[in-house]
Amino acid sequence: MAPSFDWWAKESHRGTPVVIKMENPNWSIAELEGPSDDDFLLAGSPNTNRDKGRGKNARQLTWVLLLKAHKAAGCLTSIASAMFGLAAAVRRRVASGRTDTDNDNGGGMEQENPTVKSRFYSCIKVFLWLSVVLLVFEVAAYFKGWHFGAPHLQLQYLLTAPYGVKDIFNSLYSRWVLIRVEYLAPPLQFLANACIVLFLIQSVDRLVLCLGCFWIRFKKIKPVPKGTVDLESGDGNGYFPRVLVQIPMCNEKEVYQQSIAACCNLDWPKSSILIQVLDDSDDPVTQLMIKEEVTKWQQEGAHIVYRHRVIRDGYKAGNLKSAMNCSYVKDYEFVSIFDADFQPTPDFLKRTVPHFKDNEELGLVQARWSFVNKDENLLTRLQNINLSFHFEVEQQVNGVFINFFGFNGTAGVWRIKALEDSGGWLERTTVEDMDIAVRAHLQGWKFIFLNDVECQCELPESYEAYRKQQHRWHSGPMQLFRLCLPDVIRSKISIWKKANLIFLFFLLRKLILPFYSFTLFCIILPMTMFIPEAELPSWVVCYIPATMSFLNILPSPKSFPFIVPYLLFENTMSVTKFNAMISGLFQLGSAYEWVVTKKSGRSSEGDLVSLVAKGPKHQRGGSEPNIGEMEETLLQEQKASRKKKHNRIYTKELALAFLLLTASARSLLSAQGIHFYFLLFQGISFLLVGLDLIGEQVG
């Protein structure tokens, strides 16, 4: 008996293949083929439903394909637009011809010696040209039949083969392999192993800091003041010591209004606060603008004075030192310092000064920074990752467990007696804040870091400004280390505190970190591509750096999408940090370079309104400045400043970009996957930074 019609229709409609086992050889072909389309039409029209379903599915598939095509076209258009924009930016850079060797000192400070500046660049160029020559040599050897997986086996064959077997090229290449094996690979491998050891030590230090931060969060450890301040009580029992507020600035006309307004709105009795505007500007127009701003706030009732030095020696340290020599300073117990772009909240003093009450050993209370422009561009986002880790992990852990950390130079309150006992401000380095912190620590003073007290400020938006800032921040500690090492050894603090100061604070975090970061990933790794007998394991190139980047990004979880750019950018910045570290350690000309970090004056109307809303308490020095006038002035100044800015080409970064890209091409011959991708993307990162495409784009 043939299969039933109903069964056949049901299975066919579902799309199930129908396979029939022939049990009856007398079945006809018609019975085996099953019902025809006419049979379906005559039996309840199941074929009609199937055709409708097929038509509907076809239309849906068409729409899906059209949507995907539209999306793909949009992506291609966006990519093409981005590539055209990138090409246009590159053409503008090349056409302008402006490089980092051009003299442009926006801060009016000391210039770097051109001879010293070009020395490091010359070394990089030597490595670049050598790598290009070697790449050509290696490619030629590859087409000659050299298999890079086991070059020593071919070397052994060529050295033992009859003379006629070897042509001139093979003879030269075999000698080159012999030189690599016997003379170049051993010292390179030794240097690589030494850097790996330093890398692991620094990684362990980073892991310990992260565990300390986790412990603080788990146990909810937080500095608690012994006294509280209530400005509204009026009963005279509050703790209101006299506080001196200092705002050092130099040619920073973009931000002076914001910082002065914020400090004049601090909630503190007017009789117990004095604000010093310490103007070191050499531009007469800027001096006049700042002086007029101070006069306006004086008329509103603020206790504020303007100071301008005629002899501007010592940069910021000299400015602060001069201000502390005023006769009225002896009437004040504490001094709070804010750089020109910092905007403290009105309750800043209420949340910091009470920690000094009944704690005579406390010399410094440091607040955390927050940033008004952290999402402005990729550069500010990457800086936010670094500084979030610095404050939440490094500063907080050191403050809780050893009561010592480096003063950040601003957004902190000092006990004036601690400054005087430590010798006051000194102009001997470019990191006067770290200098005074180390000397205070040697005198036995303790520090407190408040992670929950924030002070808004700006991040550098251009790579030029960030690069100069990082040079100063990494050359100064090496200057200070050379100067204060004898004092540390002779001091009366405990042995373990001396060890922490010398080996962890200075050597590991200020010297070893930039040394191995640049040497390992920018020099040794490319060299191992051309000298494959010396090897870097994959876990050194990929897994450990990725883990450390993951730990660094934990304090700013919203930045996780930028973990790969962060890893690449940190290695890119290692060239600047390494150069600065060497300059400071050996007292080269660039170690004394001081350039004021450029500001853009980021302040929204909401920020200004909030200041005015909190400011009409005239007994505390508040006022109501004209918002429209302030905004108009800021916009005009920003436009004028923007016209003077320009993007540059950075030669050291470009040279390293081509070196790494050349090494990545060589790694293809050896089929080293992880090394190839790392070198490729790191080279692209250097290329983007070298063309100044990462930060603010101003032409």
XYZ file of C-alpha atoms in Angstrom:
699
model
C 0.000 0.000 0.000
C 1.380 3.406 -0.914
C 1.939 6.129 1.726
C -1.184 8.022 2.635
C -1.979 11.369 1.066
C -2.410 13.113 4.438
C 0.967 11.923 5.714
C 2.732 12.964 2.498
C 1.176 16.438 2.513
C 1.941 16.971 6.184
C 5.601 16.041 5.911
C 6.103 17.922 2.654
C 4.523 21.064 4.088
C 6.930 20.952 7.037
C 9.844 20.764 4.647
C 10.848 17.261 5.852
C 12.562 15.163 3.135
C 10.379 12.185 2.272
C 12.304 8.895 1.863
C 10.242 5.824 0.966
C 11.346 2.257 1.459
C 10.020 0.076 -1.401
C 8.259 -2.828 0.324
C 5.833 -3.539 -2.515
C 7.453 -3.834 -5.966
C 4.020 -3.570 -7.565
C 3.633 0.100 -6.582
C 3.397 2.391 -9.553
C 5.664 5.349 -10.224
C 2.784 7.690 -9.571
C 2.303 6.167 -6.150
C 6.019 6.555 -5.355
C 6.166 10.151 -6.530
C 3.307 11.095 -4.273
C 0.473 13.539 -4.941
C 0.819 16.167 -7.650
C 0.268 19.903 -7.270
C -3.244 19.456 -8.670
C -3.982 16.942 -5.926
C -2.952 19.563 -3.341
C -5.203 22.187 -4.894
C -8.117 19.743 -4.845
C -7.525 18.627 -1.239
C -7.981 21.651 1.019
C -5.375 23.833 -0.818
C -2.320 23.218 1.476
C -0.097 24.276 -1.430
C -1.764 27.704 -1.468
C -0.810 28.267 2.163
C 2.704 27.105 1.429
C 3.047 29.556 -1.470
C 1.777 32.394 0.719
C 4.296 31.470 3.411
C 7.066 31.307 0.881
C 6.112 34.709 -0.518
C 5.996 36.263 2.939
C 9.374 34.785 3.866
C 10.846 36.006 0.600
C 9.618 39.551 1.263
C 10.999 39.464 4.809
C 14.327 38.184 3.554
C 14.406 40.963 0.969
C 13.802 43.616 3.631
C 16.491 42.118 5.881
C 18.972 42.115 3.022
C 18.075 45.692 2.132
C 18.521 46.831 5.748
C 21.869 45.082 6.012
C 22.963 46.608 2.722
C 21.894 50.060 3.940
C 23.772 49.553 7.205
C 26.869 48.340 5.365
C 26.704 51.329 3.027
C 26.421 53.653 6.015
C 29.442 52.034 7.658
C 31.457 52.277 4.462
C 30.459 55.918 4.091
C 31.488 56.668 7.665
C 34.798 54.847 7.227
C 35.458 56.641 3.949
C 34.606 59.997 5.536
C 36.886 59.265 8.477
C 39.706 58.206 6.176
C 39.327 61.339 4.064
C 39.333 63.453 7.223
C 42.417 61.621 8.487
C 44.194 62.097 5.163
C 43.305 65.788 5.167
C 44.653 66.194 8.701
C 47.882 64.418 7.744
C 48.279 66.686 4.696
C 47.787 69.757 6.899
C 50.428 68.528 9.347
C 52.952 67.851 6.606
C 52.178 71.092 4.768
C 52.532 73.227 7.910
C 55.976 71.756 8.566
C 55.684 72.385 12.300
C 57.495 69.822 14.423
C 58.401 69.435 18.069
C 61.834 70.862 17.240
C 60.327 74.304 16.611
C 60.725 76.793 19.419
C 57.352 77.647 20.892
C 57.140 78.275 24.577
C 53.683 79.340 25.535
C 54.549 79.568 29.191
C 57.467 81.915 28.768
C 59.721 79.514 30.604
C 63.117 77.974 30.070
C 63.816 76.332 26.710
C 65.400 72.943 26.233
C 68.930 72.753 24.841
C 68.546 71.769 21.133
C 71.738 69.666 21.246
C 70.476 67.643 24.205
C 67.018 67.385 22.674
C 68.289 65.901 19.398
C 70.555 63.303 21.044
C 67.747 60.931 21.933
C 66.107 61.389 18.524
C 69.378 60.539 16.774
C 69.594 57.224 18.633
C 66.067 56.324 17.550
C 66.881 57.204 13.916
C 69.916 54.910 14.003
C 67.715 52.017 15.165
C 65.151 52.865 12.465
C 67.570 52.873 9.543
C 69.291 49.747 10.812
C 65.939 47.962 11.028
C 65.034 48.990 7.475
C 68.333 47.638 6.130
C 67.913 44.409 8.088
C 64.326 44.014 6.863
C 65.446 44.218 3.236
C 68.227 41.726 3.989
C 65.827 39.324 5.726
C 63.237 39.498 2.936
C 65.917 38.701 0.381
C 67.031 35.761 2.535
C 63.452 34.541 2.750
C 63.148 34.371 -1.032
C 66.529 32.629 -1.123
C 64.994 29.754 0.792
C 65.976 30.505 4.388
C 63.340 29.156 6.747
C 63.181 31.391 9.765
C 61.752 28.693 11.985
C 65.180 27.014 12.301
C 67.937 29.252 10.872
C 70.616 27.548 12.949
C 70.032 24.261 11.068
C 70.606 25.929 7.706
C 73.610 27.712 9.169
C 75.068 24.374 10.205
C 74.488 23.003 6.707
C 76.049 25.998 4.980
C 79.101 26.049 7.216
C 79.786 22.364 6.529
C 78.827 22.311 2.838
C 81.402 22.434 0.015
C 82.333 25.908 -1.107
C 80.549 25.570 -4.429
C 77.189 25.155 -2.695
C 77.311 28.607 -1.147
C 76.863 31.735 -3.226
C 77.921 35.165 -2.024
C 74.530 36.081 -0.514
C 74.167 32.839 1.413
C 77.700 33.233 2.673
C 76.966 36.746 3.933
C 73.691 35.722 5.532
C 75.236 32.702 7.209
C 77.886 34.951 8.737
C 75.152 37.320 9.902
C 73.302 34.440 11.584
C 76.551 33.352 13.219
C 77.120 36.881 14.585
C 73.560 36.935 15.889
C 73.887 33.599 17.652
C 77.311 34.134 19.194
C 77.517 37.882 19.876
C 74.166 39.684 19.679
C 71.577 37.283 21.062
C 73.174 36.599 24.491
C 73.417 40.250 25.671
C 70.011 41.049 24.169
C 68.452 38.059 25.919
C 70.108 39.109 29.190
C 68.724 42.648 28.865
C 65.305 41.252 27.969
C 65.323 38.947 31.012
C 66.361 41.833 33.262
C 63.506 43.986 31.953
C 61.083 41.079 32.398
C 62.148 40.769 36.055
C 61.612 44.514 36.576
C 58.293 44.234 34.778
C 57.149 41.435 37.091
C 58.273 43.325 40.208
C 56.366 46.409 39.120
C 53.328 44.263 38.288
C 53.409 42.730 41.769
C 53.582 46.230 43.278
C 50.572 47.251 41.193
C 48.682 44.138 42.291
C 49.461 44.798 45.978
C 48.169 48.363 45.642
C 44.945 47.088 44.074
C 44.503 44.546 46.888
C 45.037 47.341 49.399
C 42.354 49.418 47.678
C 39.992 46.430 47.729
C 40.642 45.987 51.451
C 39.865 49.664 52.097
C 36.577 49.325 50.253
C 35.714 46.010 51.892
C 36.379 47.325 55.398
C 34.989 50.795 54.517
C 38.092 52.455 55.913
C 37.794 56.220 55.794
C 39.610 59.070 57.606
C 37.237 60.554 60.163
C 37.840 64.059 61.583
C 37.833 64.450 65.339
C 36.003 67.767 65.092
C 33.097 69.052 63.018
C 32.304 72.506 61.680
C 28.818 74.009 61.721
C 28.760 77.477 60.211
C 25.043 77.892 60.891
C 25.210 77.295 64.656
C 26.701 80.667 65.558
C 27.445 79.488 69.081
C 31.205 80.005 68.824
C 31.984 76.354 69.546
C 32.919 75.518 65.944
C 36.476 74.889 64.798
C 37.327 77.890 62.612
C 41.100 78.323 62.462
C 42.495 81.053 60.236
C 43.103 79.748 56.715
C 45.191 81.334 53.987
C 44.020 80.426 50.453
C 46.611 80.795 47.682
C 45.927 80.784 43.927
C 49.240 80.779 42.016
C 48.909 81.525 38.304
C 50.994 82.559 35.301
C 49.487 83.829 32.040
C 46.369 81.726 32.569
C 43.737 84.172 31.399
C 41.410 81.333 30.298
C 40.677 80.126 33.845
C 41.467 82.852 36.384
C 37.824 83.954 36.754
C 36.622 80.453 37.623
C 39.219 79.785 40.320
C 38.869 83.221 41.924
C 35.067 82.940 41.962
C 35.171 79.442 43.465
C 37.604 80.459 46.222
C 35.608 83.582 47.060
C 32.556 81.369 47.582
C 34.212 79.060 50.118
C 32.010 78.592 53.199
C 34.266 79.950 55.911
C 33.945 82.952 58.242
C 35.257 86.034 56.460
C 37.342 87.013 59.467
C 39.169 83.648 59.320
C 40.073 83.495 55.633
C 42.332 85.459 53.296
C 42.651 84.715 49.573
C 45.959 85.505 47.869
C 45.954 85.732 44.076
C 49.629 85.142 43.238
C 49.993 86.399 39.686
C 53.285 85.649 37.936
C 52.024 86.690 34.500
C 54.425 88.583 32.267
C 51.636 89.711 29.918
C 50.467 93.236 30.960
C 46.974 92.640 29.579
C 46.575 89.452 31.608
C 47.864 91.211 34.731
C 45.302 93.973 34.289
C 42.431 91.519 33.769
C 43.314 89.527 36.903
C 43.768 92.678 38.969
C 40.359 93.981 37.864
C 38.763 90.650 38.780
C 40.268 90.825 42.273
C 39.093 94.426 42.673
C 35.560 93.417 41.677
C 35.461 90.703 44.342
C 36.925 93.076 46.938
C 34.051 95.457 46.261
C 31.644 92.591 46.820
C 33.107 92.044 50.280
C 35.544 89.192 49.691
C 38.750 89.120 51.770
C 41.126 88.850 48.791
C 44.452 90.453 47.801
C 46.438 90.616 44.561
C 50.202 90.005 44.460
C 52.521 90.307 41.485
C 56.256 89.599 41.615
C 58.646 91.892 39.804
C 61.455 89.299 39.899
C 59.886 86.001 38.804
C 62.531 83.516 39.966
C 61.815 79.918 40.920
C 58.581 79.461 38.950
C 55.672 78.206 41.103
C 57.884 77.383 44.104
C 59.352 80.884 44.032
C 55.875 82.361 43.793
C 54.604 80.422 46.831
C 57.783 81.139 48.782
C 57.438 84.866 48.151
C 53.810 84.817 49.299
C 54.684 82.987 52.522
C 57.148 85.748 53.399
C 54.342 88.291 53.828
C 54.173 89.660 57.378
C 50.499 88.756 57.890
C 51.064 85.022 57.189
C 52.117 84.506 60.816
C 48.503 85.156 61.826
C 47.283 82.087 59.934
C 47.497 78.432 60.942
C 46.759 76.677 57.650
C 47.260 77.338 53.956
C 45.168 75.863 51.147
C 46.554 75.906 47.596
C 44.579 75.819 44.342
C 46.051 76.072 40.872
C 44.418 78.486 38.461
C 42.160 75.871 36.826
C 40.864 74.380 40.098
C 37.362 75.092 41.350
C 36.839 73.966 44.976
C 33.288 73.399 46.178
C 31.989 75.805 48.850
C 32.284 73.136 51.573
C 35.908 72.252 50.723
C 37.395 73.780 53.898
C 34.578 72.376 56.019
C 35.468 68.858 54.877
C 39.262 69.129 55.097
C 40.301 71.483 57.915
C 38.467 69.568 60.731
C 40.929 66.668 60.276
C 43.646 68.850 61.834
C 41.742 69.306 65.100
C 43.395 67.452 68.010
C 45.830 65.848 65.547
C 49.078 67.746 65.977
C 51.084 65.229 63.889
C 49.003 65.881 60.782
C 50.732 68.117 58.263
C 48.710 67.726 55.045
C 45.184 66.903 53.937
C 44.974 66.154 50.212
C 41.713 66.036 48.235
C 41.023 64.129 45.047
C 40.836 65.754 41.632
C 37.827 65.477 39.312
C 37.759 66.691 35.743
C 35.274 68.909 33.925
C 36.500 67.810 30.492
C 37.266 64.108 30.939
C 35.011 63.200 27.974
C 36.249 65.950 25.658
C 38.357 63.681 23.421
C 40.256 60.386 23.457
C 43.299 61.965 25.101
C 41.314 63.276 28.090
C 39.568 59.915 28.497
C 42.913 58.105 28.676
C 44.266 60.662 31.157
C 41.194 60.143 33.317
C 41.991 56.413 33.538
C 45.533 57.121 34.712
C 44.634 59.769 37.261
C 41.654 57.836 38.626
C 44.003 54.960 39.424
C 46.565 57.369 40.897
C 44.117 58.930 43.336
C 41.826 56.048 44.254
C 44.537 53.386 44.465
C 48.022 54.863 44.908
C 47.215 57.947 46.989
C 44.455 56.345 49.059
C 46.385 53.151 49.868
C 49.565 55.023 50.804
C 47.573 57.503 52.868
C 45.726 54.803 54.829
C 48.602 52.393 55.471
C 51.738 54.571 55.753
C 50.368 58.159 56.105
C 52.619 59.335 53.262
C 52.176 60.134 49.592
C 53.334 62.773 47.171
C 51.572 66.116 47.495
C 49.732 66.838 44.242
C 50.612 70.535 44.313
C 47.017 71.742 44.584
C 43.647 70.955 46.191
C 45.324 70.380 49.553
C 45.565 72.030 52.962
C 48.925 72.358 54.734
C 49.644 73.142 58.352
C 51.923 76.169 58.057
C 54.091 74.884 60.900
C 54.774 71.699 58.865
C 55.912 73.797 55.895
C 58.239 75.843 58.092
C 59.700 72.783 59.858
C 60.424 71.214 56.465
C 62.331 74.228 55.156
C 59.553 75.870 53.156
C 59.229 75.960 49.385
C 62.456 75.327 47.452
C 63.098 76.105 43.765
C 65.674 73.337 43.236
C 63.422 71.039 41.131
C 60.387 71.244 38.863
C 58.321 69.193 41.361
C 58.215 71.526 44.345
C 55.098 69.720 45.624
C 56.839 66.338 45.861
C 59.916 68.020 47.322
C 58.049 69.575 50.248
C 56.116 66.326 50.844
C 59.300 64.234 51.088
C 60.982 66.716 53.434
C 57.860 66.880 55.634
C 57.762 63.077 55.772
C 61.400 63.006 56.881
C 60.449 65.396 59.689
C 57.785 62.964 60.912
C 54.643 64.733 59.680
C 51.668 62.577 58.645
C 49.384 62.962 55.638
C 45.709 62.169 55.023
C 44.118 61.595 51.633
C 40.355 62.163 51.263
C 39.035 60.155 48.336
C 35.484 61.460 48.824
C 36.413 65.151 48.678
C 36.790 66.262 45.066
C 38.023 69.443 43.464
C 37.217 70.118 39.816
C 39.961 70.980 37.362
C 40.952 70.618 33.718
C 42.865 67.962 31.845
C 45.192 69.011 29.013
C 43.225 68.625 25.784
C 46.145 68.759 23.357
C 48.984 66.283 23.095
C 51.495 69.132 23.118
C 50.321 70.357 26.533
C 50.061 66.826 27.954
C 53.521 65.901 26.678
C 55.149 68.913 28.339
C 53.276 68.247 31.572
C 54.413 64.625 31.645
C 58.013 65.634 30.913
C 58.014 67.893 33.969
C 56.283 65.290 36.148
C 58.859 62.596 35.284
C 62.084 64.585 35.179
C 61.463 66.342 38.504
C 61.311 63.175 40.667
C 64.716 62.071 39.375
C 66.154 65.501 40.168
C 64.675 65.248 43.649
C 65.951 61.703 44.165
C 69.550 62.757 43.504
C 69.202 65.735 45.858
C 67.354 64.163 48.782
C 68.903 60.661 48.886
C 71.569 61.690 51.476
C 68.854 63.325 53.604
C 66.736 60.168 53.469
C 69.650 58.007 54.570
C 70.532 60.357 57.473
C 66.934 60.902 58.609
C 65.531 59.502 61.850
C 62.521 57.757 60.328
C 62.283 53.961 60.571
C 64.227 51.642 58.266
C 61.140 50.331 56.515
C 59.971 53.899 55.801
C 63.378 54.672 54.307
C 63.143 51.520 52.184
C 59.633 52.449 51.038
C 60.779 55.957 50.113
C 63.893 54.858 48.223
C 62.888 51.585 46.578
C 59.136 51.935 46.053
C 58.374 55.661 45.914
C 61.398 56.706 43.842
C 63.120 53.758 42.169
C 60.251 51.427 41.294
C 57.463 53.903 40.494
C 59.478 56.835 39.162
C 62.566 55.249 37.544
C 62.000 51.559 36.777
C 58.481 51.969 35.360
C 59.389 54.336 32.481
C 62.709 52.523 31.946
C 61.362 49.016 31.329
C 58.217 50.265 29.574
C 60.229 52.033 26.886
C 63.171 49.616 26.736
C 61.162 46.403 26.704
C 58.319 47.270 24.345
C 59.880 49.916 22.083
C 63.498 48.709 21.743
C 64.003 45.083 22.838
C 60.806 43.694 21.282
C 61.561 45.102 17.788
C 65.174 43.938 18.082
C 64.090 40.377 18.851
C 62.304 40.325 15.502
C 65.639 40.856 13.743
C 67.577 38.733 16.242
C 65.097 35.850 16.720
C 67.599 33.855 18.791
C 66.635 36.218 21.663
C 62.974 35.733 22.543
C 60.231 37.500 24.442
C 57.475 35.140 25.638
C 53.921 35.833 24.526
C 52.763 36.328 28.106
C 55.182 39.250 28.459
C 53.971 40.861 25.241
C 50.239 40.299 25.704
C 48.836 38.713 28.833
C 50.627 40.555 31.657
C 50.222 44.027 30.053
C 46.535 43.305 29.426
C 46.084 42.264 33.064
C 47.834 45.396 34.353
C 45.708 47.573 32.074
C 42.618 45.847 33.427
C 43.704 46.656 36.996
C 44.450 50.271 36.054
C 41.020 50.748 34.567
C 39.076 49.340 37.547
C 38.717 52.725 39.354
C 37.011 54.140 36.229
C 34.740 51.285 35.044
C 33.004 53.451 32.426
C 36.321 53.539 30.559
C 36.456 49.779 29.875
C 35.791 50.272 26.125
C 39.106 52.153 25.983
C 41.256 49.440 27.561
C 43.117 48.595 24.326
C 43.779 52.257 23.356
C 44.900 52.850 26.937
C 47.448 50.012 26.808
C 48.836 51.230 23.481
C 48.891 54.893 24.518
C 50.733 54.184 27.758
C 53.474 52.450 25.794
C 53.492 55.367 23.371
C 53.966 57.868 26.205
C 56.905 55.824 27.495
C 59.223 57.592 25.046
C 58.455 60.981 26.643
C 58.638 59.605 30.184
C 61.899 57.750 29.526
C 63.477 60.849 27.993
C 62.331 62.950 30.964
C 63.588 60.375 33.478
C 67.044 60.269 31.877
C 67.154 64.087 31.737
C 66.329 64.406 35.418
C 68.637 61.618 36.548
C 71.681 62.992 34.739
C 70.712 66.678 35.042
C 70.509 67.320 31.312
C 69.218 70.608 29.932
C 65.600 69.505 29.502
C 65.352 68.541 33.191
C 64.898 72.204 34.094
C 62.306 72.920 31.409
C 59.151 74.421 32.924
C 56.168 75.191 30.728
C 52.811 76.161 32.200
C 50.182 73.621 31.094
C 47.790 75.231 28.619
C 44.176 75.567 29.759
C 41.006 75.940 27.723
C 38.744 77.379 30.419
C 36.082 74.684 30.364
C 33.129 76.048 32.328
C 29.486 75.653 31.376
C 26.705 78.099 32.164
C 25.462 75.624 34.741
C 28.787 75.841 36.565
C 28.603 79.619 36.676
C 24.973 79.604 37.813
C 25.831 77.164 40.608
C 28.563 79.511 41.800
C 26.169 82.442 41.850
C 23.467 80.391 43.581
C 25.867 79.477 46.360
C 27.429 82.892 46.568
C 25.015 85.509 47.923
C 26.081 84.858 51.529
C 27.933 88.147 51.809
C 29.213 87.466 55.278
C 31.358 84.740 53.701
C 32.677 86.812 50.842
C 30.095 85.879 48.215
C 29.027 87.950 45.236
C 26.958 87.781 42.114
C 29.156 88.313 39.065
C 27.563 89.009 35.695
C 27.125 85.618 34.030
C 26.683 86.949 30.532
C 29.721 89.176 30.799
C 31.824 86.333 32.195
C 30.765 83.901 29.464
C 31.347 86.445 26.700
C 34.811 87.222 28.023
C 35.680 83.530 28.271
C 34.513 82.815 24.725
C 36.470 85.731 23.291
C 39.619 84.677 25.117
C 39.229 81.051 24.022
C 38.815 82.116 20.367
C 41.875 84.335 20.559
C 43.864 81.560 22.197
C 42.696 78.988 19.638
C 43.982 81.118 16.757
C 47.476 80.926 18.177
C 47.423 77.126 18.592
C 48.464 74.607 16.010
C 49.073 70.894 15.773
C 52.585 69.584 15.304
C 54.479 66.582 13.996
C 56.466 64.761 16.691
C 59.621 63.323 15.189
C 60.593 60.844 17.920
C 57.138 59.283 17.922
C 57.094 59.044 14.123
C 60.541 57.451 14.025
C 59.458 54.856 16.593
C 56.256 54.248 14.620
C 58.216 53.294 11.515
C 60.632 51.216 13.612
C 57.777 49.185 15.111
C 55.983 48.803 11.778
C 59.237 47.592 10.202
C 59.631 45.061 13.019
C 56.026 43.919 12.542
C 56.779 43.262 8.861
C 59.800 41.179 9.911
C 57.661 39.201 12.375
C 55.480 38.042 9.467
C 58.429 36.105 8.083
C 58.666 34.192 11.376
C 54.890 33.697 11.668
C 54.797 35.212 15.177
C 51.126 36.084 15.510
C 50.903 37.856 18.871
C 54.148 39.732 18.324
C 52.990 40.836 14.872
C 49.658 42.209 16.065
C 51.213 43.957 19.060
C 53.922 45.599 16.940
C 51.413 46.545 14.239
C 48.915 48.235 16.556
C 51.644 49.786 18.680
C 53.235 51.197 15.543
C 49.887 52.642 14.429
C 49.485 54.166 17.902
C 52.878 55.863 17.620
C 51.946 57.036 14.121
C 48.707 58.665 15.293
C 50.452 60.351 18.208
C 53.377 61.428 16.033
C 50.933 63.144 13.659
C 49.156 64.724 16.656
C 45.822 63.100 15.820
C 44.902 61.969 19.326
C 44.074 65.198 21.155
C 42.620 68.581 20.329
C 42.540 69.304 16.582
C 43.118 72.986 15.840
C 44.714 72.897 12.406
